[in-house]
Coordinates of C-alpha atoms in Angstrom, one line a residue:
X1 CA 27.8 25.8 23.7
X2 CA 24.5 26.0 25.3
X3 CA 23.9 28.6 27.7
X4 CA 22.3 27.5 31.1
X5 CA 19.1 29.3 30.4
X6 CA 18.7 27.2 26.9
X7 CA 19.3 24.5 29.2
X8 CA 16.7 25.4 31.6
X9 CA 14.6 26.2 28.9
X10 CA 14.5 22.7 27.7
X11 CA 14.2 21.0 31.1
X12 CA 11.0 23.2 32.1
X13 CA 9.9 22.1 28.1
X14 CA 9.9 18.6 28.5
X15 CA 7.5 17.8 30.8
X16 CA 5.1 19.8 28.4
X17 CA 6.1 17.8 25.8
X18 CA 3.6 15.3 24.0
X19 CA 3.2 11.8 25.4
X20 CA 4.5 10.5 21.1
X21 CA 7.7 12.8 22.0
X22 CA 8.2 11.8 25.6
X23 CA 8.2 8.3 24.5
X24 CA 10.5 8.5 21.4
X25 CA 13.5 5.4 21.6
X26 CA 16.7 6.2 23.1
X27 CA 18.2 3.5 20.7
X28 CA 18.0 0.9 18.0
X29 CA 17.0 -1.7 20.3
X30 CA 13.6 0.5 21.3
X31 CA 12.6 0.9 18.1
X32 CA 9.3 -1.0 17.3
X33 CA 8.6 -2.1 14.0
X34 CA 10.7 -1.7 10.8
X35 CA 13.2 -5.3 11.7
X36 CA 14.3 -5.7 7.9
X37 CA 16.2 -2.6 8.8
X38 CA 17.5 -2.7 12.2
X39 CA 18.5 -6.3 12.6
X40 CA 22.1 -6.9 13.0
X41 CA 23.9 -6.3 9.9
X42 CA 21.5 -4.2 8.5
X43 CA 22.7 -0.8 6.5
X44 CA 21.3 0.9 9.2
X45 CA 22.6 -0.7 12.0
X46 CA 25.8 -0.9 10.7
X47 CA 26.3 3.4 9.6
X48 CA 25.3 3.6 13.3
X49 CA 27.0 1.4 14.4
X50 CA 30.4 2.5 12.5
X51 CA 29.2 6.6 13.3
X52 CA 29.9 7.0 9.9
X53 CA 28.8 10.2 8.3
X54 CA 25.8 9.1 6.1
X55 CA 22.8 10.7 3.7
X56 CA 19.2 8.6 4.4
X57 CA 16.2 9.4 2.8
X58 CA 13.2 7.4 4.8
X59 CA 10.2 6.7 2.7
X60 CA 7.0 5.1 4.6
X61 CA 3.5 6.1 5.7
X62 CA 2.3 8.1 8.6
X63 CA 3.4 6.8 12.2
X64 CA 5.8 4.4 11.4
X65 CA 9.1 5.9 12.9
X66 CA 11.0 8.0 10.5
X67 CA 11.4 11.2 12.7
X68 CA 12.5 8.5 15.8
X69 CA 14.8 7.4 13.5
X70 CA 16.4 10.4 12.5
X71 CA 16.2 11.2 16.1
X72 CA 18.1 7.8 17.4
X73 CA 20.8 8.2 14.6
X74 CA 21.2 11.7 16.0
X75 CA 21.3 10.2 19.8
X76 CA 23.6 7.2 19.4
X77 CA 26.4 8.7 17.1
X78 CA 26.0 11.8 19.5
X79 CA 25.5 14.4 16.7
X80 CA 23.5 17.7 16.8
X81 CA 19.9 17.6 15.7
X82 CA 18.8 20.2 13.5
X83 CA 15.1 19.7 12.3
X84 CA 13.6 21.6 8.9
X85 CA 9.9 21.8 7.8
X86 CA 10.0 21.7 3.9
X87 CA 6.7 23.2 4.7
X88 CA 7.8 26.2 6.0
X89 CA 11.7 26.5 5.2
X90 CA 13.0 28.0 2.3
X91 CA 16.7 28.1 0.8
X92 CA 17.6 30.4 3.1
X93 CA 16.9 28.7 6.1
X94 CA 18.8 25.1 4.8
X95 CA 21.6 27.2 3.9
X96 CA 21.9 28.9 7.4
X97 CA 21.4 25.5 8.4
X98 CA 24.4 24.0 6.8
X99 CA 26.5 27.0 7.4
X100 CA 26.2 26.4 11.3
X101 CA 26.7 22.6 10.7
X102 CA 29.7 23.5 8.8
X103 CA 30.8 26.2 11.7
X104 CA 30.4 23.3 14.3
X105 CA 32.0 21.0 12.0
X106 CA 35.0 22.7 11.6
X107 CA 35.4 24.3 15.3
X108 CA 34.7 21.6 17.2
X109 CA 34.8 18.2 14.8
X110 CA 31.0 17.4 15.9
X111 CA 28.6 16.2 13.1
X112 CA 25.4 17.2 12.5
X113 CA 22.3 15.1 11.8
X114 CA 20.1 18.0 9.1
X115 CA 16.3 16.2 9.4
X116 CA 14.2 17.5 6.8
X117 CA 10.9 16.2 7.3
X118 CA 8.0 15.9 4.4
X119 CA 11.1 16.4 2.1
X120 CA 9.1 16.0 -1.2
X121 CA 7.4 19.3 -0.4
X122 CA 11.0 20.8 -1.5
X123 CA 11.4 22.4 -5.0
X124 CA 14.3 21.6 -7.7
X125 CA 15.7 24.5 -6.2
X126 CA 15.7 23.8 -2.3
X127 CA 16.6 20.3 -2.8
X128 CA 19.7 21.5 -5.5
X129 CA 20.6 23.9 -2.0
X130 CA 21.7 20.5 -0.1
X131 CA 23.7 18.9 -3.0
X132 CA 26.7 20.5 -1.6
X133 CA 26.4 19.5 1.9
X134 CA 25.2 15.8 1.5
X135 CA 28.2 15.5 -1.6
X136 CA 30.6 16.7 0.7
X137 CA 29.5 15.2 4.2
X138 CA 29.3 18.2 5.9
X139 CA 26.1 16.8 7.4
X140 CA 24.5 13.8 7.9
X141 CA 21.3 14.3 5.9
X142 CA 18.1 12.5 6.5
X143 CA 15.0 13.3 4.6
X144 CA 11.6 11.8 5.7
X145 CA 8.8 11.5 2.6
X146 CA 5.3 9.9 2.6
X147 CA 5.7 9.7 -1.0
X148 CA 7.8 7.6 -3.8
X149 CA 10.9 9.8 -3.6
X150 CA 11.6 8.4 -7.2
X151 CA 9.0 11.2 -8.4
X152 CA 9.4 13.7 -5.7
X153 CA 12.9 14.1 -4.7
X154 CA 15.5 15.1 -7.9
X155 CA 18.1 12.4 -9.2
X156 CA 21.5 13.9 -8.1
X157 CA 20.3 14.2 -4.3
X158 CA 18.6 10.3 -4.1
X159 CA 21.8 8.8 -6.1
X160 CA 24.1 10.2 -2.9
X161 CA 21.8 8.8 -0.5
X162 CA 20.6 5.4 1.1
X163 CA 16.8 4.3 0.8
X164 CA 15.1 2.7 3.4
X165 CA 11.3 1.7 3.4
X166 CA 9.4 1.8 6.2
X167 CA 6.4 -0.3 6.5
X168 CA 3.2 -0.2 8.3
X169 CA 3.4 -0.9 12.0
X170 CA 1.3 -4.5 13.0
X171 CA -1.7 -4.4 15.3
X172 CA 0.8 -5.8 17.9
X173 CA 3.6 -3.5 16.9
X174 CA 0.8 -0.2 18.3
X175 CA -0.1 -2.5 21.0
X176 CA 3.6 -2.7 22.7
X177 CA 4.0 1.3 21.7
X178 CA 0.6 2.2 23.8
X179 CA 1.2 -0.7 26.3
X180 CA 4.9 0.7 27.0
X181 CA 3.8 4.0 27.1
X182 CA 1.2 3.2 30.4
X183 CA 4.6 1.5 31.9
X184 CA 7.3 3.5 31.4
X185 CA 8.3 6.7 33.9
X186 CA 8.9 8.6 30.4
X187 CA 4.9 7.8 29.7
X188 CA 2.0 7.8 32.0
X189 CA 4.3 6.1 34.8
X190 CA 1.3 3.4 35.3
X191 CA -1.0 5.9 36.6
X192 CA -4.1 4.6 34.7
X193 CA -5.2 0.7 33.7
X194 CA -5.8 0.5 30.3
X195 CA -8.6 -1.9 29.6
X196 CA -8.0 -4.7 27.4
X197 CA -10.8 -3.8 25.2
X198 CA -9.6 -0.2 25.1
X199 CA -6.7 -1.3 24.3
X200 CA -7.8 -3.0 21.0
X201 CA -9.8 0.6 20.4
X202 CA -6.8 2.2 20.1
X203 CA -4.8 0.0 17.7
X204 CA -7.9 -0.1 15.7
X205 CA -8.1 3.5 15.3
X206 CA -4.3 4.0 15.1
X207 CA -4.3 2.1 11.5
X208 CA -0.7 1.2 11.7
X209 CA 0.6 4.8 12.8
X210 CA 2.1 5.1 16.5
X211 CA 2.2 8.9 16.6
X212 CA -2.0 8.6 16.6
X213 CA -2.3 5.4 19.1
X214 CA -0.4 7.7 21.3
X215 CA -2.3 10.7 20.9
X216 CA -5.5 9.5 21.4
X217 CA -3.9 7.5 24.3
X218 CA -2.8 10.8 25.7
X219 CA -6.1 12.4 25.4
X220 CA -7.9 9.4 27.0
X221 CA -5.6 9.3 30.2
X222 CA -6.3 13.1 30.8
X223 CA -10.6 12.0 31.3
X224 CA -9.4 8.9 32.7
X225 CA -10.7 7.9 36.4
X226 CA -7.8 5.4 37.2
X227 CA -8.8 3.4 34.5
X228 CA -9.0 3.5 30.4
X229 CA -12.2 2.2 29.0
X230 CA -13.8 1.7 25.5
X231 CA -16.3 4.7 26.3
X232 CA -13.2 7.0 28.1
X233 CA -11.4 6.5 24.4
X234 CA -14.7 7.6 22.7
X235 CA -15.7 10.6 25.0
X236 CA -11.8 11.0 24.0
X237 CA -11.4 11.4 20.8
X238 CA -15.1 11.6 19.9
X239 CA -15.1 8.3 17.8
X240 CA -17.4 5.5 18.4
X241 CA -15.7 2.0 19.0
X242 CA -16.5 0.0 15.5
X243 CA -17.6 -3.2 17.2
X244 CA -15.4 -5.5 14.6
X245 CA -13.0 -7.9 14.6
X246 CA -10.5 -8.6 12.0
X247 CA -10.1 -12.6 12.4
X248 CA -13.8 -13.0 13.3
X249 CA -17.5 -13.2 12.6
X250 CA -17.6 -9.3 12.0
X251 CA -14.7 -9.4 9.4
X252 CA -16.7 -12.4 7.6
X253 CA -20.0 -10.9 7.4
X254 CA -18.7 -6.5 7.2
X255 CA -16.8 -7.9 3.9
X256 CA -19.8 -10.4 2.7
X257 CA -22.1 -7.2 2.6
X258 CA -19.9 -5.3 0.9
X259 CA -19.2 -7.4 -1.8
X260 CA -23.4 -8.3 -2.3
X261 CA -24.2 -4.3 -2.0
X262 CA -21.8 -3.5 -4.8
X263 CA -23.2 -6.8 -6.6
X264 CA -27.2 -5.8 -6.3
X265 CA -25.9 -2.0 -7.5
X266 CA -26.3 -0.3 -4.0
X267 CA -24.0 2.4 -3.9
X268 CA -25.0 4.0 -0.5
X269 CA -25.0 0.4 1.1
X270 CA -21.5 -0.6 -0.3
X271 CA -20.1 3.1 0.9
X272 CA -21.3 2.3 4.4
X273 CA -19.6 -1.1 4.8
X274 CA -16.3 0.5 2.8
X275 CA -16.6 3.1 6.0
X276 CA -17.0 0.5 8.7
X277 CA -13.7 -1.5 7.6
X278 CA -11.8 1.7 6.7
X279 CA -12.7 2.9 10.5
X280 CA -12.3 -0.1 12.1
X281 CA -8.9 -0.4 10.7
X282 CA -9.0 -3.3 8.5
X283 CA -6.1 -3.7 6.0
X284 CA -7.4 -1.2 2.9
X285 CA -5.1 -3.8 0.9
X286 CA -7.5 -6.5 1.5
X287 CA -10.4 -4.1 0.6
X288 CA -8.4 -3.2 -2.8
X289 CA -8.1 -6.8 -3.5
X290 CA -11.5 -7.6 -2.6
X291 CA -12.3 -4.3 -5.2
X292 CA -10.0 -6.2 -7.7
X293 CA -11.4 -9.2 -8.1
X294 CA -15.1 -8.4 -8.1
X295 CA -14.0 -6.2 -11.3
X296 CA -13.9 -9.2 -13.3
X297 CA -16.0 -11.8 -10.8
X298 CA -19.1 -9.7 -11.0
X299 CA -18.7 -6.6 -13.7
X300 CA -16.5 -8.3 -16.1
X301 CA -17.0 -7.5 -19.9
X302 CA -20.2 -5.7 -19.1
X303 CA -18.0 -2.8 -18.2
X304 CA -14.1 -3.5 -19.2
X305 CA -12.9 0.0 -17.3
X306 CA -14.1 -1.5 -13.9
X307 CA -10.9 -3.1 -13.9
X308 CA -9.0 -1.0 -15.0
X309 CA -10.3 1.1 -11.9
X310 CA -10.2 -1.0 -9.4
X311 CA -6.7 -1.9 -9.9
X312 CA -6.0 1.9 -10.1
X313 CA -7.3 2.1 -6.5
X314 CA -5.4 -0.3 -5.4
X315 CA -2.0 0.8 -6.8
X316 CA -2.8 4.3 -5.8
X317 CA -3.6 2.9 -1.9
X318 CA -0.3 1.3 -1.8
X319 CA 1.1 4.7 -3.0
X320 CA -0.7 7.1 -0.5
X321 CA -1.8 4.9 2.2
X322 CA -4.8 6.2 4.5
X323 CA -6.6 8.0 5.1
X324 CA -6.4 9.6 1.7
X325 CA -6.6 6.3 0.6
X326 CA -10.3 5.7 1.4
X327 CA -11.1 8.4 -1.4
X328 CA -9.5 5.7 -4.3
X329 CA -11.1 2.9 -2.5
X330 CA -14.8 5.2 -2.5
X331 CA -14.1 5.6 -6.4
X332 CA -13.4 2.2 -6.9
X333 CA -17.0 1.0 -4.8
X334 CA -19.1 3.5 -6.9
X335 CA -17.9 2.6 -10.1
X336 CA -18.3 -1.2 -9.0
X337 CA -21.6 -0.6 -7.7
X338 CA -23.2 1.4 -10.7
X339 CA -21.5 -0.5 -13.3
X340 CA -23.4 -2.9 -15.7
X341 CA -22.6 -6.5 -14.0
X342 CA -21.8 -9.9 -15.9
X343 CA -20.7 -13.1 -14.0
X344 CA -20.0 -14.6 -17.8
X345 CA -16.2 -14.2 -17.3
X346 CA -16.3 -16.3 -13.7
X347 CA -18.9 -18.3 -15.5
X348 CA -16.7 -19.4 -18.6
X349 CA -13.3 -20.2 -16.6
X350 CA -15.6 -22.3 -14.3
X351 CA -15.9 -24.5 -17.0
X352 CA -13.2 -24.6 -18.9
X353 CA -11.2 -25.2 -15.5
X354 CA -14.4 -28.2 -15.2
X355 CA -13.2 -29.5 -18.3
X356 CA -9.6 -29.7 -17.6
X357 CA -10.1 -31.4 -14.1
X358 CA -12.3 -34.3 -15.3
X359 CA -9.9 -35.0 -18.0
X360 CA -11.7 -33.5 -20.9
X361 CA -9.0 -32.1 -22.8
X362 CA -7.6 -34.0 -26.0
X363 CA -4.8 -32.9 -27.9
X364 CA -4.1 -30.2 -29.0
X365 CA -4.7 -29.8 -32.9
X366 CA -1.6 -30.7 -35.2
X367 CA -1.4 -27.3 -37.2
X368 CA -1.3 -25.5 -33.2
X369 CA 1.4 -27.2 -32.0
X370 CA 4.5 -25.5 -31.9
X371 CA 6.9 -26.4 -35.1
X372 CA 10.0 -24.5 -34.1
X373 CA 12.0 -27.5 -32.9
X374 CA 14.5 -29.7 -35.2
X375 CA 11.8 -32.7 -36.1
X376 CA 8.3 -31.1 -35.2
X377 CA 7.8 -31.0 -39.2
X378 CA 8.6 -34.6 -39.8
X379 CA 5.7 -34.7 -36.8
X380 CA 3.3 -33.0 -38.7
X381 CA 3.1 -30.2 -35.9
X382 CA 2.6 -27.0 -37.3
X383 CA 1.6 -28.0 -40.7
X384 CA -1.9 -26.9 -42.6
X385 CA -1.7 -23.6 -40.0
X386 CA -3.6 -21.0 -41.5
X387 CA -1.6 -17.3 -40.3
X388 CA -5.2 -14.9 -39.2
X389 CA -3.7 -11.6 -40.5
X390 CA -3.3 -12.8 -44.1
X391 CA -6.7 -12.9 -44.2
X392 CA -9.4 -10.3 -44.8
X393 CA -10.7 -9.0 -41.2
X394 CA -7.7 -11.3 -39.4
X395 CA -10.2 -14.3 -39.6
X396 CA -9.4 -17.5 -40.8
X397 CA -11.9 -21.0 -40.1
X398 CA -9.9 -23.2 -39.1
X399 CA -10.0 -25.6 -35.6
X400 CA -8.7 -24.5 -32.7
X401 CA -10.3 -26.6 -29.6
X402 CA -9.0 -30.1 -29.5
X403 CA -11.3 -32.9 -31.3
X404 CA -13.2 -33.5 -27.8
X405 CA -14.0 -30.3 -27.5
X406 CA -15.3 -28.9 -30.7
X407 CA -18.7 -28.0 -29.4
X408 CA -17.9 -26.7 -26.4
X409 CA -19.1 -22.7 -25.9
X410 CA -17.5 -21.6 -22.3
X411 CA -18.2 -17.9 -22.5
X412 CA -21.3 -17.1 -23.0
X413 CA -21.9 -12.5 -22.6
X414 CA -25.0 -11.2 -21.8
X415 CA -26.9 -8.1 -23.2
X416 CA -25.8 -6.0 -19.9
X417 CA -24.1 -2.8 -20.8
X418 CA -20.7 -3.0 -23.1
X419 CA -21.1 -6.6 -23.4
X420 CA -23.8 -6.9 -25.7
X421 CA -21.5 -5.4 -28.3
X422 CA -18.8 -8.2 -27.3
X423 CA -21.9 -10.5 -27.2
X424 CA -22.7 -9.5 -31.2
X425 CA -19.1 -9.9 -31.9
X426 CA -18.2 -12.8 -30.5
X427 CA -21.6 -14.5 -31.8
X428 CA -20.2 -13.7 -35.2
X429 CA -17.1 -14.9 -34.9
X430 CA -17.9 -18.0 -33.5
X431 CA -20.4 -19.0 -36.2
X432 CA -17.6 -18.4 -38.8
X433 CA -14.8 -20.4 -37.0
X434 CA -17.6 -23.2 -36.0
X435 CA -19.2 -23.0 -39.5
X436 CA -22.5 -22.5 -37.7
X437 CA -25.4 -20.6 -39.2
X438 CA -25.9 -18.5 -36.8
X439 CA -26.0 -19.4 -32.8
X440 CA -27.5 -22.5 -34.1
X441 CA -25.2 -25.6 -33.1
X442 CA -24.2 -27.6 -30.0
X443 CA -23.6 -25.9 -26.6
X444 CA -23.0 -29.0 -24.4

């Protein structure tokens, strides 16, 4: 039992406590955000629900509620709520831990909720420590991770355990947190105005994570005279509002640049509007796509790793999230920008796709088609096909393009760095298959 000094303890603590903590849900049904797993029905809901004991590990970015939900499972099914830094706590400490739970337990029947946050910062060895207790419910473990818990967290531990995803918080999902937090007695009590512009600042520079909207909303109500403003946020937080909006002009035209920097091989240029959108908050999945498809749009075979690259990015900003994220995406833009660039591959499915959509397609050649069904001999299909690899270099001339199409050259490489060796190659090879001297012949 808690002695009445612990007790006054905490009720002289709490009004120190930070505006993110003060505001933290007292249920399920104040949770913003995450509604693939709260709705009725859901796993969640319904191991609440049932008070059943349980073993969660929560795997989502920065901000996005898995310490409030570790803290509303604790509050709802009335348990104890013992908190662990894999930072700082060792073996001993998460075996004193789940001695006590066990004490508790077994003295007075209550459950404890054992919340071990960044849990992937545990070794083989700390992790093996609460096999015991999760296998054996003598807690109800939840273990918070920024990152895929299929690498970081050992097999035994995530097999006894529930999974749940958290995903980023929407621009309106930070706009109720920070809106509620101005209301509600637990907040700033409507003390201040938040500006509606201001507003926006802040969910811009919370990128999806509550905890930050609400710190920098803290700090801005503490210089606030009665009222929030764009400049009270910046004088706050010493950040400059990023005049740009995500369904405008601004989104339109930050992009466009970027995408003509990295094309005209201006690395500085193409790092500044990367920065603008990555401070401003725009989705760095739309910037890792936008990374993607110039790859091929604008690089292409001039410099075949660009892709490879640029996909990396984007896998690893999926994985990691921001703001460690910006890092890949810089990678990605300087690689893009200094690369060789080709607009052949863009070029030559321009015109094949031409082709196709004004009808210009014939059949395809009798020895192509497939021969594999009962009849397609008796058809001809398949017949006269000449297999490449039984011939010297895997090379055989024979017609591939339907009769209409015989002429027709859709990729043509330029000189620009790796492609001029595909240029030589393919030059080669398509004056054997065509039968052409040399790049002599028909283009269109």
């Amino acid at each position: 039992m808690d002695s009445l000094f612990d007790s006054a303890a905490e009720e002289a603590h709490r009004g120190q406590e930070p505006l993110a903590v003060r505001m933290r849900p007292r249920g399920l049904d104040e949770v913003i955000g995450q509604r693939h797993l709260l709705g009725p029905g859901t796993p969640l809901r319904r191991l609440v629900e049932a008070e059943a004991p349980m073993s969660l590990f929560l795997w989502g970015p920065p901000g996005t509620g898995k310490t409030t939900l570790a803290y509303v499972v604790a509050g709802v099914t009335r348990r104890r709520f013992v908190e662990v830094s894999a930072v700082s706590a060792g073996v001993k400490e998460v075996r004193a831990a789940i001695e006590q739970a066990r004490r508790e337990l077994g003295m007075s029947g209550r459950q404890t909720v054992l919340f071990v946050d960044e849990v992937h910062r545990f070794n083989k060895a700390q992790q093996d420590a609460l096999l015991p207790a999760v296998e054996n419910r003598w807690v109800t473990f939840i273990g918070a991770t920024t990152e895929n818990p299929f690498f970081s967290v050992i097999s035994p531990l995530l097999s006894r355990s529930l999974l749940l995803t958290l995903e980023p918080l929407s621009d309106d999902d930070v706009r109720t947190v920070v809106e509620r937090a101005v209301a509600d007695p637990r907040g700033l009590d409507g003390r201040v105005r938040l500006a509606p512009e201001a507003a926006d600042h802040l969910v811009r520079l919370a990128g999806g994570d509550a905890r930050r909207s609400l710190t920098y909303l803290e700090a801005a109500a503490l210089i606030a005279d009665g009222e929030i403003t764009v400049e009270v946020v910046e004088r706050a937080v010493d950040k400059a509002a990023v005049r740009y909006d995500r369904q405008g002009d601004q989104h339109y035209d930050v992009i466009s640049g970027f995408i003509k920097s990295m094309r005209g091989s201006d690395a500085d240029a193409a790092l500044h509007y990367l920065a603008r959108m990555v401070e401003a908050g725009e989705d760095p999945r739309f910037i890792a796509r936008r990374i993607v498809i110039f790859a091929s749009e604008d690089v292409g075979m001039a410099d075949p790793t660009c892709l490879q690259v640029a996909v990396a990015a984007a896998q690893a900003v999926e994985f990691i999230g921001l703001p460690e994220g910006r890092l890949n995406l810089a990678q990605a833009v300087i690689h893009c920008a200094l690369a060789p660039k080709s607009n052949a591959v863009i070029t030559a499915i321009g015109e094949a796709a031409a082709d196709v959509r004004r009808g210009d397609i014939g059949q395809v050649p009798d020895h192509l088609r497939d021969a594999h069904y009962a009849g397609a001999k008796k058809l001809g299909h398949g017949k006269g096909y000449k297999y490449p690899h039984d011939f010297e270099h895997g090379l055989v001339r024979q017609d591939y393009l339907p009769e209409p199409l015989r002429e027709r050259r859709y990729y043509r490489p330029t000189r620009h760095g790796a492609e001029a060796g595909f240029s030589d190659r393919w030059s080669r090879i398509r004056a054997f298959l065509r039968g052409l001297p040399g790049e002599t012949g028909k283009t269109r």
